[in-house]
């Protein structure tokens, strides 16, 4: 059985698209999944959606910490953050079940990120319920645009974060297509239905030929957000 690990396009122009390198100022790099708004927030407040381990340094961050685009490994400058960490769902390492690896960060200037996903275009709402055999695609920092197929709707897995392991239940499993669906650095990428570009999941880990994602409806519900 292959070991499953949490994974973490570089862009300097503004506005940048989604699907590019991003990260907490102490994290090498992950992927900017998409833009979101809070259900109870102000209309002009726009947030980056990605993983806890990308934006919140695996529980080791503080609200307000700078978020870089591109991520640190790709040349991001901590003196010029694109966003600031707003909220994250803590990851549990005590053996109890996790359901999401999730965080949001408020953009410093909303105009600096386009809601378009690089190479794919605009996301279509509402999100779609995943199904077995569904063809999906994503844009990530490392492997860029790739396609795959959902092979499990309720995967229970153990994911290694550095020296610690977290248990997740009821996750989506996506098998590679003609090329690997994801690699380290793609964490946080928004997974879309291949035909309709509607959100299905949020990529957070992978091992062997399989990528794992949080179901998008659960991710949105946890932080009371909606995708722009």
Short mmCIF file of C-alpha atoms in Angstrom, two decimals:
data_model
loop_
_atom_site.label_atom_id
_atom_site.label_comp_id
_atom_site.label_asym_id
_atom_site.label_seq_id
_atom_site.Cartn_x
_atom_site.Cartn_y
_atom_site.Cartn_z
CA UNK A 1 0.00 0.00 0.00
CA UNK A 2 1.54 3.34 -1.00
CA UNK A 3 2.10 5.92 1.70
CA UNK A 4 -0.34 8.82 1.53
CA UNK A 5 1.10 12.27 2.06
CA UNK A 6 -0.32 15.77 2.28
CA UNK A 7 0.69 17.72 -0.81
CA UNK A 8 1.59 21.55 -0.76
CA UNK A 9 2.41 27.67 -11.40
CA UNK A 10 3.98 30.48 -10.14
CA UNK A 11 2.48 33.87 -10.93
CA UNK A 12 3.67 37.39 -10.28
CA UNK A 13 1.27 39.38 -12.44
CA UNK A 14 -1.81 41.05 -11.02
CA UNK A 15 -4.52 40.11 -11.03
CA UNK A 16 -3.42 36.51 -10.76
CA UNK A 17 -5.76 33.66 -11.59
CA UNK A 18 -6.62 30.85 -9.19
CA UNK A 19 -4.87 27.50 -9.41
CA UNK A 20 -1.45 29.04 -8.76
CA UNK A 21 1.22 28.86 -6.07
CA UNK A 22 0.24 30.21 -2.66
CA UNK A 23 1.06 29.60 0.99
CA UNK A 24 1.52 30.73 4.56
CA UNK A 25 4.76 32.64 4.90
CA UNK A 26 6.39 29.62 6.61
CA UNK A 27 5.05 27.00 4.16
CA UNK A 28 6.93 26.17 0.93
CA UNK A 29 3.93 26.28 -1.43
CA UNK A 30 0.47 24.89 -2.10
CA UNK A 31 -2.32 25.92 -4.45
CA UNK A 32 -4.82 28.76 -4.42
CA UNK A 33 -8.02 26.81 -4.95
CA UNK A 34 -10.57 29.52 -5.62
CA UNK A 35 -12.12 32.69 -4.26
CA UNK A 36 -14.96 32.66 -1.76
CA UNK A 37 -17.25 34.92 0.24
CA UNK A 38 -18.59 34.36 3.73
CA UNK A 39 -22.33 33.93 4.12
CA UNK A 40 -22.34 36.52 6.92
CA UNK A 41 -19.55 38.69 5.53
CA UNK A 42 -19.43 42.04 3.77
CA UNK A 43 -19.86 42.03 -0.04
CA UNK A 44 -16.39 43.49 -0.63
CA UNK A 45 -14.58 40.90 1.54
CA UNK A 46 -13.05 38.20 -0.67
CA UNK A 47 -11.19 35.14 0.60
CA UNK A 48 -8.72 32.60 -0.74
CA UNK A 49 -9.84 29.00 -0.19
CA UNK A 50 -7.16 26.34 0.30
CA UNK A 51 -5.99 23.78 2.88
CA UNK A 52 -5.10 24.21 6.55
CA UNK A 53 -1.63 22.82 5.86
CA UNK A 54 -1.15 25.37 3.05
CA UNK A 55 -2.57 28.55 4.63
CA UNK A 56 -2.38 27.77 8.35
CA UNK A 57 0.89 25.82 8.52
CA UNK A 58 -0.83 22.67 9.87
CA UNK A 59 -2.42 24.38 12.92
CA UNK A 60 0.77 26.35 13.69
CA UNK A 61 -0.39 29.73 12.40
CA UNK A 62 -2.13 32.72 13.93
CA UNK A 63 -5.05 34.63 12.48
CA UNK A 64 -3.69 37.57 10.53
CA UNK A 65 -0.50 35.79 9.42
CA UNK A 66 0.66 36.80 5.93
CA UNK A 67 -0.21 34.62 2.95
CA UNK A 68 2.10 34.78 -0.06
CA UNK A 69 1.46 34.45 -3.79
CA UNK A 70 3.47 32.84 -5.15
CA UNK A 71 4.39 30.63 -2.19
CA UNK A 72 7.72 30.99 -0.41
CA UNK A 73 9.52 28.34 -2.49
CA UNK A 74 8.43 30.07 -5.68
CA UNK A 75 9.71 33.50 -4.72
CA UNK A 76 6.92 34.95 -2.58
CA UNK A 77 7.90 37.97 -0.49
CA UNK A 78 6.72 38.00 3.16
CA UNK A 79 6.87 41.79 3.06
CA UNK A 80 4.17 41.87 0.38
CA UNK A 81 1.44 39.36 1.29
CA UNK A 82 -1.55 38.89 -0.97
CA UNK A 83 -3.85 37.92 1.93
CA UNK A 84 -4.00 37.31 5.67
CA UNK A 85 -5.12 34.13 7.38
CA UNK A 86 -8.70 34.45 8.59
CA UNK A 87 -9.93 31.06 9.78
CA UNK A 88 -9.05 27.38 9.63
CA UNK A 89 -10.53 24.08 10.74
CA UNK A 90 -7.98 22.55 13.18
CA UNK A 91 -6.52 19.22 12.14
CA UNK A 92 -6.75 16.48 14.79
CA UNK A 93 -3.87 14.10 15.41
CA UNK A 94 -5.40 12.18 18.34
CA UNK A 95 -6.90 9.38 16.27
CA UNK A 96 -10.34 10.97 15.99
CA UNK A 97 -11.72 11.50 12.49
CA UNK A 98 -11.04 14.57 10.38
CA UNK A 99 -13.37 15.49 7.55
CA UNK A 100 -11.62 18.52 6.02
CA UNK A 101 -8.19 20.12 5.64
CA UNK A 102 -9.43 23.66 5.20
CA UNK A 103 -8.57 27.34 5.64
CA UNK A 104 -9.44 30.76 4.24
CA UNK A 105 -7.47 33.98 4.03
CA UNK A 106 -8.87 37.43 3.34
CA UNK A 107 -7.38 39.20 0.32
CA UNK A 108 -5.57 42.43 1.12
CA UNK A 109 -6.86 43.86 -2.18
CA UNK A 110 -9.75 42.05 -3.82
CA UNK A 111 -8.72 43.15 -7.31
CA UNK A 112 -5.41 41.26 -7.11
CA UNK A 113 -6.95 37.81 -7.74
CA UNK A 114 -9.32 36.89 -10.55
CA UNK A 115 -12.03 34.27 -9.88
CA UNK A 116 -10.92 32.49 -13.07
CA UNK A 117 -8.88 29.30 -12.70
CA UNK A 118 -5.77 29.46 -14.88
CA UNK A 119 -6.22 27.45 -18.07
CA UNK A 120 -9.78 26.45 -17.14
CA UNK A 121 -11.84 29.61 -16.73
CA UNK A 122 -14.68 30.54 -14.44
CA UNK A 123 -16.12 28.11 -11.92
CA UNK A 124 -19.81 27.37 -12.37
CA UNK A 125 -22.14 27.28 -9.37
CA UNK A 126 -23.79 25.50 -7.67
CA UNK A 127 -21.37 22.78 -6.54
CA UNK A 128 -22.07 19.27 -7.80
CA UNK A 129 -22.57 16.12 -5.78
CA UNK A 130 -19.76 13.69 -6.74
CA UNK A 131 -20.50 10.27 -8.20
CA UNK A 132 -18.50 7.14 -8.93
CA UNK A 133 -16.86 7.18 -12.34
CA UNK A 134 -17.20 10.95 -12.63
CA UNK A 135 -14.59 12.61 -14.85
CA UNK A 136 -12.96 15.54 -13.04
CA UNK A 137 -10.15 18.02 -13.60
CA UNK A 138 -8.12 20.54 -11.66
CA UNK A 139 -5.38 23.17 -11.96
CA UNK A 140 -2.60 22.91 -9.41
CA UNK A 141 0.69 24.62 -8.67
CA UNK A 142 2.84 21.60 -9.64
CA UNK A 143 1.09 19.43 -12.23
CA UNK A 144 -1.01 22.26 -13.72
CA UNK A 145 -4.12 21.03 -15.59
CA UNK A 146 -4.87 17.34 -15.20
CA UNK A 147 -7.85 14.99 -15.49
CA UNK A 148 -8.88 11.97 -13.46
CA UNK A 149 -11.82 9.82 -12.34
CA UNK A 150 -13.59 9.54 -8.99
CA UNK A 151 -13.26 5.95 -7.74
CA UNK A 152 -14.45 6.25 -4.12
CA UNK A 153 -16.94 8.53 -2.37
CA UNK A 154 -16.20 7.50 1.22
CA UNK A 155 -12.51 6.71 1.55
CA UNK A 156 -11.09 6.35 5.07
CA UNK A 157 -7.37 7.12 5.07
CA UNK A 158 -4.40 8.03 7.24
CA UNK A 159 -2.42 11.05 6.03
CA UNK A 160 1.10 11.93 7.11
CA UNK A 161 1.87 15.56 7.96
CA UNK A 162 5.58 15.66 8.69
CA UNK A 163 6.08 13.37 11.70
CA UNK A 164 2.38 13.17 12.60
CA UNK A 165 -0.51 11.23 11.10
CA UNK A 166 -4.14 12.28 10.87
CA UNK A 167 -7.11 10.02 10.21
CA UNK A 168 -9.71 11.15 7.65
CA UNK A 169 -13.04 9.58 6.83
CA UNK A 170 -15.51 9.89 3.95
CA UNK A 171 -13.09 11.44 1.47
CA UNK A 172 -13.20 11.45 -2.32
CA UNK A 173 -10.60 9.30 -4.09
CA UNK A 174 -9.52 10.24 -7.63
CA UNK A 175 -7.39 7.99 -9.84
CA UNK A 176 -4.89 9.32 -12.35
CA UNK A 177 -5.76 9.72 -15.99
CA UNK A 178 -3.10 9.52 -18.70
CA UNK A 179 -0.73 11.51 -16.43
CA UNK A 180 -0.57 11.82 -12.61
CA UNK A 181 -3.56 13.79 -11.34
CA UNK A 182 -1.55 15.55 -8.61
CA UNK A 183 1.80 15.90 -6.88
CA UNK A 184 3.23 17.74 -3.86
CA UNK A 185 2.34 21.42 -4.18
CA UNK A 186 -1.12 20.80 -5.67
CA UNK A 187 -2.81 20.76 -2.26
CA UNK A 188 -5.67 23.24 -2.12
CA UNK A 189 -6.62 22.90 -5.79
CA UNK A 190 -10.34 23.00 -6.55
CA UNK A 191 -11.54 19.82 -8.26
CA UNK A 192 -14.20 20.39 -10.91
CA UNK A 193 -16.56 18.25 -12.94
CA UNK A 194 -14.76 17.87 -16.27
CA UNK A 195 -17.78 18.74 -18.42
CA UNK A 196 -19.56 21.42 -16.41
CA UNK A 197 -16.73 23.08 -14.40
CA UNK A 198 -18.83 22.82 -11.24
CA UNK A 199 -16.97 22.28 -7.94
CA UNK A 200 -16.75 18.73 -6.58
CA UNK A 201 -13.90 18.66 -4.06
CA UNK A 202 -10.84 20.33 -2.53
CA UNK A 203 -7.60 18.43 -3.10
CA UNK A 204 -5.50 17.84 0.02
CA UNK A 205 -3.41 14.65 -0.24
CA UNK A 206 -2.21 11.84 -2.45
CA UNK A 207 -0.21 8.64 -2.62
CA UNK A 208 0.67 6.25 -5.44
CA UNK A 209 -1.80 6.79 -8.28
CA UNK A 210 -4.60 8.15 -6.08
CA UNK A 211 -5.45 11.72 -5.05
CA UNK A 212 -7.76 12.52 -2.13
CA UNK A 213 -10.14 15.44 -1.73
CA UNK A 214 -12.60 16.84 0.78
CA UNK A 215 -16.16 16.85 -0.60
CA UNK A 216 -16.75 20.48 -1.52
CA UNK A 217 -20.21 20.77 0.03
CA UNK A 218 -18.80 19.79 3.42
CA UNK A 219 -15.89 22.20 3.05
CA UNK A 220 -18.17 25.11 2.28
CA UNK A 221 -20.52 24.24 5.12
CA UNK A 222 -17.70 24.07 7.70
CA UNK A 223 -16.68 27.71 7.21
CA UNK A 224 -20.06 29.02 6.00
CA UNK A 225 -18.67 30.21 2.68
CA UNK A 226 -19.71 30.16 -0.98
CA UNK A 227 -17.47 30.04 -4.03
CA UNK A 228 -17.24 33.20 -6.11
#
